[in-house]
Amino acid sequence: MGEADRKDGGEGGEVAFQQFHLVPEGKAQIRVDKSDVLGIGVVVDVRIDGGSFSDKCRLHWGLIGGKGPQWEPPPYGWVTKPDVSYDAGNNAWQTPFENGLVRVHFGDNVKPFKAFSCVVWDTAHDKWYKSDNYGNLKVELEGLQVLWESANVENGDVAGKIEEQSAEPVQNGNSESKDNVPRKTPEEERVLDAERIWNKLGVDSGSTEPMIREDDQKFGADQNAISWIADCEHKAERSLMHRYDLVHEFVRHFGASVPALTTLAVWMQLSTMRFLVWNRNYNVKPREISRSHNKASSALAELLGPDAASSSWEPLRMALSKVGRGGSSDMGQSIREEILIIQRNNHCKGGLMEEWHQKLHNNTSPDDVVICEALIAFIEAKDDKLQAYWKHLNDNGIDRDRLKSFDRAIWSEPDPDLARQPNLKRDLQKFLVILRAVHDGLDLKTASEKVVGYRQDSRKSHVTYDAVPGIDIGLFNNLLKVFWDHPDFLVKLEAILELRRVISVVTKDAPADRRLDLIFLDFALEQSLKTQVEGQLKSLRDAEKHDMAMCVLEKTLENAARSSGHNRDLLYALSMLRSCLTPESKEKSEYNLKTLAAADRIKVSLLDHTQRIVDRFQDTAVKLCDRMGMKKNVAEQLTEEITRSSCLSSVSLVLGCVMPVLRQAAGRGCWEILSSFDAEGKIQLEESLVHLQGHVFEEPVVIVVDKLSGFEDIPQGCTGVVIRAGGDQPDLLSHIAVRARNERVLLAACHDEKVSNEIRASTYASFSPDAGSEEVKMKLRG
């Protein structure tokens, strides 16, 4: 008979414990730990003793949901200790006992489930052990919010428990301070909160600094590689399978030659930007594309090993990120199977769904990820569903013409009846997981699953992916959970960086066949931090949040240094910035000047790296585009896209947020130079450059504008653009700043109202900037 007991487990924690007498013999204890310290999971321990159990016993378990007594599939993210579990069918799983113990971890997405239910199976004697009175062993979960512990099982003991939180409980987001204890500032509370989290997760924050990489190799185009690609492009246009096969052949032919890898990176960038044809009158099965895709990415990953030269680091990472992760042939086959099941179960066999089905069967591509997401957006939209559908497609580079250009064209729009199918959204979300696993290696959820392991169930097949050997699954999942769920923005960024630090260590000793998964998780984390930062820019421009913006700048700079192939100057700038952010430094009189000097050092590093990207890729891009008959401006777009899509751009954006405050605090001059070239001409006053796109001036002009968004082009005949005091200005790596430097045009912001008015009152002016001192010599007339 079951004996239940629930007792307090310490501040912020509680234990649910239940003991069962088993039939035919023995005892079982089920213990559920819970804590609201982080709110990140449930830990269920099942221990057996007192019987003649063999060492081949398994726990046969499942979860009971809210729809009845039947078992339901466990929610995403669960892991077990031991880390091997078997699918027993009918939503049940079997986990072998180790020293009489099985531990199951769930995330807080287990909340909707009512109970954990199980029985014990001794496989050596084929005996099933149940409760002497209640049948299955069962413990209630409903209402629990349990800390997901990262624990080890050793000699039957549970070790590694996270210490209970010692801080005062928090209610409604406000800390209650005791009498006579001074309140801490929000920033101090944030730092303490982050430190408590890392202590609980066993993290030594900042313990692994980025490795210094120096790329001293001279840049130059590889004419042989350019000719090889140009001669093979007609074969690559047949299908993505052919393109990936050619990538594999290219790597085998040219090896680790840096100029050749640079050419490959340019080729893949052209493909990603959809300047190349992905399919032309050739049908290929998804599993065949997956097989070729995986072969190409694995060949590149072999070159990006622990001994990879610094000179090959950047083109290899770029080429690999553009090729994508790829998936097994099983996952490719699942694409064919799942779309048929979705159509059948949701009664959508005509129109757009049938056209998409034909495309998926004959030539699946990364476009299918976007189409699936757009259909989910269509279903979720409350008002104009078609607008939501087309907005998502257009935001991701797909318009009507591209849909019609597919070999199996998509002509139709979603039918309104699709939104009325109760299970279609759920089925598409599951299908999206498969599509991302095959095509989208930079999706964080997909990339993390391939490191910690997962099982993808389709209705006709099962795809199982084991965890990378040697990783701490509990630590990985905890850090990911902090990133996804923690309310503090800076804590989220630190979780991403800590994961990148751990990966940098694990990758060195990872088996060659699993290194690819770690590399793509690192890619995904890099882009996730960039996305997080860019989403917070509006708040970072607030002068009252300057200290927070400086912390964000430090984290974006480390993110960039971990990805760069030539990072010594970035690391110097990072070290300089960190020395300014210590409490001791802030109390010194020269703090403002020292901090501005660090920011200037970062600016110089960004400009140097931007020029390195141009030097490395521009010549190759121009020659390859010329051989392939493309327009001349394609090469310029390509190098600009490489710059803007890198994590350097987030550093530039945050730097633009902090510089005005730093300059004012340090008493620096009124000019901020984004492109340092002499300019002379007639003064032209404009609100912006938007209405001058494509305009040609017959005589040299210097345009003084009220604001710039950063996406404008510079009109022909313009020798300089000056942004008046108080106007909106772009960042250092914006489109217009990159174009200004490429076209040798002055781009500068004037922060002094008096000087700005003098310029606006003139009819003709010449400007001679000094980028080192951030000063501009002017001669005004009229």
Tab-separated table of C-alpha atoms in Angstrom, residues 16 19 22 191 216 259 301 309 311 488 712 715:
chain	number	residue	atom	x	y	z
A	16	ALA	CA	7.011	15.075	-2.301
A	19	GLN	CA	6.741	4.695	-0.716
A	22	LEU	CA	5.645	-4.053	-4.542
A	191	VAL	CA	24.900	41.279	-10.337
A	216	ASP	CA	48.691	37.204	-41.206
A	259	PRO	CA	42.165	31.338	-51.009
A	301	ALA	CA	33.798	20.413	-40.253
A	309	ALA	CA	44.931	27.544	-38.917
A	311	SER	CA	43.917	32.096	-41.532
A	488	ASP	CA	16.941	39.754	-16.875
A	712	GLU	CA	20.249	54.927	-47.648
A	715	PRO	CA	23.728	60.085	-54.347
